[in-house]
Coordinates of C-alpha atoms in Angstrom, one line a residue:
X188 CA 0.0 0.0 0.0
X189 CA 1.3 3.4 -1.0
X190 CA 0.1 6.1 1.5
X191 CA 0.8 9.8 0.9
X192 CA 0.6 11.7 4.2
X193 CA 0.4 15.5 3.8
X194 CA 2.0 17.7 6.5
X195 CA 2.9 14.9 9.0
X196 CA 5.2 17.4 10.7
X197 CA 2.3 19.7 12.0
X198 CA 0.8 19.2 14.4
X199 CA 4.0 17.8 15.8
X200 CA 2.4 14.6 17.1
X201 CA 1.2 13.6 13.6
X202 CA 4.5 11.8 12.9
X203 CA 3.0 9.0 15.0
X204 CA 0.3 8.4 12.3
X205 CA 3.3 7.6 10.0
X206 CA 4.8 5.3 12.6
X207 CA 1.6 3.3 12.7
X208 CA 1.3 3.1 8.9
X209 CA 4.9 2.0 8.4
X210 CA 4.7 -0.6 11.3
X211 CA 1.8 -2.3 9.5
X212 CA 3.4 -2.5 6.1
X213 CA 2.5 0.7 4.2
X214 CA 5.0 2.6 2.1
X215 CA 4.7 6.0 3.7
X216 CA 5.4 9.0 1.4
X217 CA 5.3 12.5 3.0
X218 CA 4.7 16.0 1.5
X219 CA 5.9 18.8 3.7
X220 CA 6.4 22.6 3.4
X221 CA 9.5 23.0 5.5
X222 CA 13.2 22.0 5.0
X223 CA 13.8 18.3 5.3
X224 CA 16.6 18.9 7.8
X225 CA 14.1 20.6 10.1
X226 CA 12.0 17.5 10.4
X227 CA 12.1 15.5 13.6
X228 CA 14.2 12.3 13.8
X229 CA 11.1 10.3 14.6
X230 CA 9.3 11.5 11.5
X231 CA 12.3 10.8 9.2
X232 CA 12.6 7.3 10.6
X233 CA 9.0 6.5 9.8
X234 CA 8.6 7.7 6.2
X235 CA 10.0 6.1 3.1
X236 CA 10.5 9.3 1.2
X237 CA 9.7 13.0 1.6
X238 CA 8.9 15.6 -1.0
X239 CA 9.4 19.2 0.0
X240 CA 7.2 22.0 -1.5
X241 CA 7.5 25.7 -0.8
X242 CA 3.8 25.9 0.2
X243 CA 1.0 23.4 0.7
X244 CA -1.3 26.0 -0.7
X245 CA 0.5 25.6 -4.1
X246 CA -1.7 23.0 -5.7
X247 CA 0.6 22.7 -8.8
X248 CA 3.4 21.8 -6.4
X249 CA 1.3 19.1 -4.8
X250 CA 0.5 17.7 -8.3
X251 CA 4.2 17.5 -9.1
X252 CA 4.8 15.7 -5.7
X253 CA 2.1 13.2 -6.4
X254 CA 3.3 12.7 -10.0
X255 CA 6.8 12.0 -8.6
X256 CA 5.5 9.5 -6.1
X257 CA 3.4 7.8 -8.7
X258 CA 6.3 7.5 -11.2
X259 CA 8.6 6.0 -8.5
X260 CA 6.2 3.9 -6.4
X261 CA 3.2 3.1 -8.6
X262 CA -0.4 3.9 -8.0
X263 CA -1.2 5.8 -4.8
X264 CA -3.7 4.1 -2.6
X265 CA -4.3 6.8 0.0
X266 CA -3.9 10.5 0.4
X267 CA -4.6 11.9 3.9
X268 CA -3.6 14.8 6.2
X269 CA -6.0 14.3 9.1
X270 CA -5.9 18.1 9.2
X271 CA -9.0 20.3 8.8
X272 CA -7.1 22.9 6.9
X273 CA -6.0 20.5 4.2
X274 CA -9.1 18.3 3.8
X275 CA -10.3 20.0 0.6
X276 CA -6.8 19.7 -0.9
X277 CA -6.8 16.0 0.0
X278 CA -10.1 15.4 -1.7
X279 CA -9.0 17.3 -4.8
X280 CA -5.8 15.2 -5.1
X281 CA -7.9 12.0 -4.8
X282 CA -10.0 13.1 -7.7
X283 CA -7.1 14.0 -9.9
X284 CA -5.2 10.8 -9.2
X285 CA -8.2 8.5 -9.3
X286 CA -7.8 7.5 -5.6
X287 CA -11.1 5.9 -4.4
X288 CA -10.4 5.9 -0.6
X289 CA -11.4 8.9 1.4
X290 CA -13.8 11.9 1.0
X291 CA -14.3 13.0 -2.6
X292 CA -14.2 16.6 -3.7
X293 CA -18.0 16.4 -4.5
X294 CA -18.8 15.8 -0.8
X295 CA -16.1 17.7 1.1
X296 CA -18.5 20.7 1.7
X297 CA -20.9 18.3 3.5
X298 CA -18.3 18.1 6.3
X299 CA -17.0 21.7 6.3
X300 CA -20.2 23.7 5.7
X301 CA -22.1 24.2 9.0
X302 CA -25.3 24.8 7.0
X303 CA -24.9 21.6 5.0
X304 CA -24.2 19.6 8.3
X305 CA -27.7 20.5 9.5
X306 CA -29.2 18.2 6.8
X307 CA -27.2 15.2 7.9
X308 CA -28.0 15.8 11.6
X309 CA -31.7 15.9 10.5
X310 CA -31.3 12.6 8.7
X311 CA -29.9 11.1 11.9
X312 CA -33.0 12.5 13.7
X313 CA -30.8 14.8 15.8
X314 CA -32.2 18.3 16.3
X315 CA -30.0 21.4 15.8
X316 CA -30.3 25.1 16.7
X317 CA -32.5 27.1 14.3
X318 CA -30.5 29.1 11.8
X319 CA -30.4 31.2 8.6
X320 CA -27.6 32.6 6.5
X321 CA -26.4 36.0 7.5
X322 CA -27.0 38.6 4.8
X323 CA -28.1 41.9 6.2
X324 CA -28.3 43.5 9.6
X325 CA -32.1 44.0 9.3
X326 CA -32.6 40.3 8.6
X327 CA -30.4 39.4 11.5
X328 CA -32.4 41.7 13.8
X329 CA -35.6 40.0 12.5
X330 CA -34.0 36.6 13.3
X331 CA -33.2 37.8 16.8
X332 CA -36.8 39.0 17.4
X333 CA -38.1 35.6 16.4
X334 CA -35.7 33.5 18.4
X335 CA -34.5 35.9 21.1
X336 CA -31.2 37.4 22.2
X337 CA -28.4 36.6 22.2
X338 CA -27.8 35.1 18.7
X339 CA -24.6 33.6 17.3
X340 CA -23.0 34.8 14.0
X341 CA -20.2 32.5 12.7
X342 CA -18.6 31.4 9.4
X343 CA -20.4 28.8 7.4
X344 CA -16.9 27.2 6.9
X345 CA -14.5 27.6 9.7
X346 CA -12.5 25.8 12.5
X347 CA -13.3 26.1 16.2
X348 CA -14.8 29.4 17.3
X349 CA -12.7 31.6 15.1
X350 CA -14.7 34.7 13.9
X351 CA -17.7 33.6 16.0
X352 CA -19.7 36.4 17.6
X353 CA -22.3 36.4 20.4
X354 CA -24.6 39.3 19.6
X355 CA -26.7 40.6 22.5
X356 CA -28.7 43.4 21.1
X357 CA -29.5 45.4 17.9
X358 CA -26.6 47.7 18.3
X359 CA -24.1 44.8 18.4
X360 CA -25.8 43.3 15.4
X361 CA -25.3 46.5 13.4
X362 CA -21.7 46.8 14.6
X363 CA -21.0 43.2 13.5
X364 CA -22.6 43.7 10.1
X365 CA -20.7 47.0 9.5
X366 CA -17.6 44.8 9.0
X367 CA -16.9 43.3 5.6
X368 CA -17.3 39.5 5.9
X369 CA -14.7 37.7 3.9
X370 CA -16.8 34.5 3.7
X371 CA -20.4 33.4 4.0
X372 CA -21.7 33.7 7.6
X373 CA -24.7 32.1 9.3
X374 CA -26.9 33.0 12.3
X375 CA -27.9 30.6 15.0
X376 CA -30.1 30.9 18.1
X377 CA -28.1 30.8 21.3
X378 CA -28.3 27.4 23.1
X379 CA -27.9 27.1 26.9
X380 CA -26.2 23.8 27.5
X381 CA -23.0 21.8 27.9
X382 CA -20.7 21.0 25.0
X383 CA -19.3 17.5 24.4
X384 CA -17.9 15.4 21.6
X385 CA -18.2 11.9 20.2
X386 CA -14.9 10.9 18.7
X387 CA -13.7 7.7 17.1
X388 CA -12.6 5.7 14.1
X389 CA -14.6 3.8 11.5
X390 CA -13.8 1.2 8.9
X391 CA -15.0 1.2 5.3
X392 CA -18.4 -0.1 6.4
X393 CA -19.0 2.7 8.9
X394 CA -18.4 0.2 11.7
X395 CA -17.1 2.0 14.8
X396 CA -13.8 0.5 15.7
X397 CA -13.2 2.8 18.7
X398 CA -15.2 5.6 20.3
X399 CA -14.8 8.0 23.2
X400 CA -16.5 11.3 24.4
X401 CA -14.9 14.5 25.6
X402 CA -16.8 17.0 27.7
X403 CA -15.9 20.7 27.9
X404 CA -15.4 22.8 31.0
X405 CA -16.3 26.4 30.0
X406 CA -17.2 27.8 26.6
X407 CA -15.0 27.4 23.5
X408 CA -16.5 30.6 22.2
X409 CA -15.7 32.5 25.4
X410 CA -12.2 31.0 25.5
X411 CA -11.5 32.4 22.0
X412 CA -13.4 35.7 22.2
X413 CA -13.0 36.6 25.9
X414 CA -9.6 35.0 26.4
X415 CA -11.1 32.9 29.2
X416 CA -9.9 29.6 30.7
X417 CA -11.0 26.3 29.0
X418 CA -10.7 22.6 29.7
X419 CA -12.1 19.3 28.7
X420 CA -12.0 15.7 29.9
X421 CA -12.9 12.2 28.6
X422 CA -15.7 10.2 30.0
X423 CA -14.7 6.8 31.5
X424 CA -17.9 5.2 30.2
X425 CA -19.9 6.6 27.3
X426 CA -23.6 7.0 28.4
X427 CA -26.2 5.2 26.3
X428 CA -27.8 8.3 24.9
X429 CA -24.4 9.7 23.7
X430 CA -23.5 6.3 22.1
X431 CA -27.0 6.2 20.4
X432 CA -26.9 9.7 19.0
X433 CA -23.2 9.4 18.0
X434 CA -23.8 6.1 16.2
X435 CA -26.7 7.5 14.3
X436 CA -24.6 10.4 13.1
X437 CA -21.8 8.1 12.0
X438 CA -24.4 6.3 9.8
X439 CA -25.9 9.6 8.5
X440 CA -22.6 11.2 7.4
X441 CA -20.1 9.5 5.1
X442 CA -17.7 8.4 7.8
X443 CA -16.2 5.5 5.9
X444 CA -12.6 4.9 6.9
X445 CA -12.4 8.1 8.9
X446 CA -11.3 9.5 12.2
X447 CA -14.5 11.5 13.2
X448 CA -15.1 14.3 15.6
X449 CA -18.8 15.2 16.3
X450 CA -19.7 18.1 18.5
X451 CA -23.0 18.3 20.4
X452 CA -24.9 20.4 23.0
X453 CA -26.9 18.9 25.9
X454 CA -29.7 21.3 26.9
X455 CA -29.2 22.5 30.5
X456 CA -32.8 23.7 30.6
X457 CA -36.1 23.0 28.8
X458 CA -36.4 24.6 25.4
X459 CA -40.0 25.1 24.0
X460 CA -39.1 24.0 20.5
X461 CA -36.0 21.8 20.8
X462 CA -36.7 19.6 23.7
X463 CA -36.5 19.0 27.4
X464 CA -33.5 19.5 29.6
X465 CA -30.9 16.8 28.7
X466 CA -31.9 16.7 25.0
X467 CA -28.9 16.3 22.7
X468 CA -28.5 18.7 19.8
X469 CA -26.1 18.5 16.9
X470 CA -23.5 21.3 16.7
X471 CA -20.7 20.6 14.2
X472 CA -18.8 17.7 12.7
X473 CA -15.2 17.3 11.6
X474 CA -13.9 14.3 9.6
X475 CA -10.5 14.2 11.3
X476 CA -9.1 13.6 14.7
X477 CA -10.0 15.9 17.6
X478 CA -7.7 18.9 17.5
X479 CA -4.3 19.5 19.0
X480 CA -3.1 17.0 21.6
X481 CA -6.4 15.3 22.2
X482 CA -5.3 12.1 20.4
X483 CA -2.5 11.9 23.0
X484 CA -5.2 12.4 25.7
X485 CA -7.0 9.4 24.2
X486 CA -3.8 7.4 24.6
X487 CA -3.3 8.5 28.2
X488 CA -6.9 7.6 29.1
X489 CA -6.8 4.2 27.5
X490 CA -3.1 3.3 27.8
X491 CA -2.8 2.3 24.2
X492 CA -1.6 3.9 20.9
X493 CA -4.5 5.5 19.0
X494 CA -2.2 6.4 16.1
X495 CA -1.4 2.7 15.7
X496 CA -5.1 1.8 15.9
X497 CA -6.0 4.3 13.2
X498 CA -3.3 2.9 10.9
X499 CA -4.5 -0.7 11.4
X500 CA -8.0 0.3 10.4
X501 CA -6.7 2.2 7.3
X502 CA -4.6 -0.8 6.2
X503 CA -6.6 -3.9 7.4
X504 CA -10.1 -2.3 7.7
X505 CA -10.5 -3.5 11.2
X506 CA -8.7 -3.6 14.6
X507 CA -9.0 -5.8 17.7
X508 CA -8.4 -3.6 20.6
X509 CA -7.3 -5.6 23.6
X510 CA -9.2 -5.3 26.9
X511 CA -8.0 -2.4 28.9
X512 CA -8.9 -0.1 31.8
X513 CA -10.3 3.2 30.8
X514 CA -9.6 6.3 32.9
X515 CA -10.4 10.0 32.4
X516 CA -7.8 12.3 30.9
X517 CA -8.3 16.0 31.4
X518 CA -6.6 19.2 30.2
X519 CA -6.9 22.6 31.8
X520 CA -6.0 25.5 29.5
X521 CA -4.8 28.7 31.3
X522 CA -4.5 32.2 29.8
X523 CA -1.6 34.6 30.2
X524 CA -4.1 37.5 30.8
X525 CA -5.6 35.8 33.9
X526 CA -4.0 35.7 37.3
X527 CA -4.5 32.3 38.9
X528 CA -4.4 31.3 42.5
X529 CA -2.0 28.4 41.9
X530 CA 1.2 28.3 39.7
X531 CA 2.2 25.6 37.3
X532 CA 4.7 24.5 39.9
X533 CA 1.9 24.1 42.4
X534 CA -0.1 22.1 39.9
X535 CA 2.9 19.8 39.1
X536 CA 3.6 19.3 42.8
X537 CA 0.0 18.6 43.8
X538 CA -0.7 16.3 40.9
X539 CA 2.8 14.7 40.5
X540 CA 1.4 11.2 40.0
X541 CA -1.3 12.3 37.6
X542 CA 0.3 14.8 35.3
X543 CA 1.3 13.7 31.8
X544 CA 2.4 17.1 30.5
X545 CA 2.5 20.8 31.3
X546 CA 3.5 22.9 28.3
X547 CA 3.2 26.1 26.4
X548 CA 1.2 26.0 23.2
X549 CA 2.0 27.7 19.9
X550 CA -0.3 30.6 19.2
X551 CA -2.2 28.6 16.5
X552 CA -3.4 26.2 19.2
X553 CA -3.3 28.7 22.1
X554 CA -6.0 30.8 20.5
X555 CA -8.6 28.1 21.4
X556 CA -6.9 26.0 24.1
X557 CA -5.0 28.4 26.3
X558 CA -1.4 29.6 26.5
X559 CA -0.4 26.9 29.0
X560 CA -2.0 23.5 29.3
X561 CA -1.9 20.9 32.1
X562 CA -2.9 17.3 31.1
X563 CA -3.5 14.7 33.8
X564 CA -5.1 11.3 34.2
X565 CA -7.6 10.3 36.9
X566 CA -9.5 7.2 38.0
X567 CA -12.7 9.1 38.8
X568 CA -14.7 12.0 37.5
X569 CA -14.8 13.4 41.1
X570 CA -11.0 13.8 40.9
X571 CA -11.3 15.5 37.5
X572 CA -13.7 18.1 38.9
X573 CA -11.3 18.8 41.8
X574 CA -8.4 19.2 39.3
X575 CA -10.3 21.8 37.3
X576 CA -11.3 23.7 40.5
X577 CA -7.7 23.8 41.5
X578 CA -5.9 24.6 38.2
X579 CA -8.5 27.2 36.9
X580 CA -9.2 29.0 40.2
X581 CA -8.7 32.7 39.7
X582 CA -6.9 34.9 42.2
X583 CA -9.5 37.2 43.9

């Protein structure tokens, strides 16, 4: 099997996907946009050849790279980046090189357009917040009068909570629409609830090979826009309703041979149109691993290698995961602009036996996850709650 992996050097943990592929017999061919000498030793040891381009945005350069690999290694079986930013490029290359594995260019918008996602959530019988495309301030004000303030304005295609606005009144709507939007935007009613994910890996038959659920502490939108603290943790056992809703969504979307990342809200109060307290609503979907270091958190919580598991599914179309004890892995993201009661040294001392990493994040990740993160593993969710109370406590 010839597997082209695009940008395995970023995020830096992605070299481990190449390690898994090579371990299970694939010829691993990398395309990167940085000097070869700058690549980590681990990545170099787990690829068969590397093609360097000046920019991954240069599609002609990617065509030349793929042509070179095809000439030297034969037909390419897979192209993948597992990176939201490059998913459309991946799909375009599959089309141009007649690669039948992975998402096609005809369907990539189904997984990147928030308005298109609504259709597939509906097919899975999962409600979503009411919405409309954002065109004029007057129409947005009419939308708010129908569904109430605040309302959310966000890009139809975007990652995380970037360029997402919470608009509390007519004046804020007019200020928002006074800007020149560089991409289509949509409006949604504001939902009061907790945010969680359903993450996992499927084979070519949409059979779930592994699944987990991460729950957020705090608001991702507030973390980005208000520079507030953020955190999340994995559940030790997935509740039946999350497993049911997540499984239905896996079948509704084209999740074949994918790492998937679904986001949901659980209503924290009754909603007259959307359901009773506890009802699960669809939010967004990403056909790639959860962002940043969350794949490592999956490893810590399960004491296995999720990168290797993914590789086995891509190559063999199934995996037999050995019996193991699941724990909860949590990360607490702290901001430089907030003064906290406890220092990183305090955290590392108090949770010496639990901590897996304390590190600074690059700005591209810090924007959503915090400037400094602490990752720790616990046996119980009660311990997780105490960890967040301690690490995110603000100095009064």
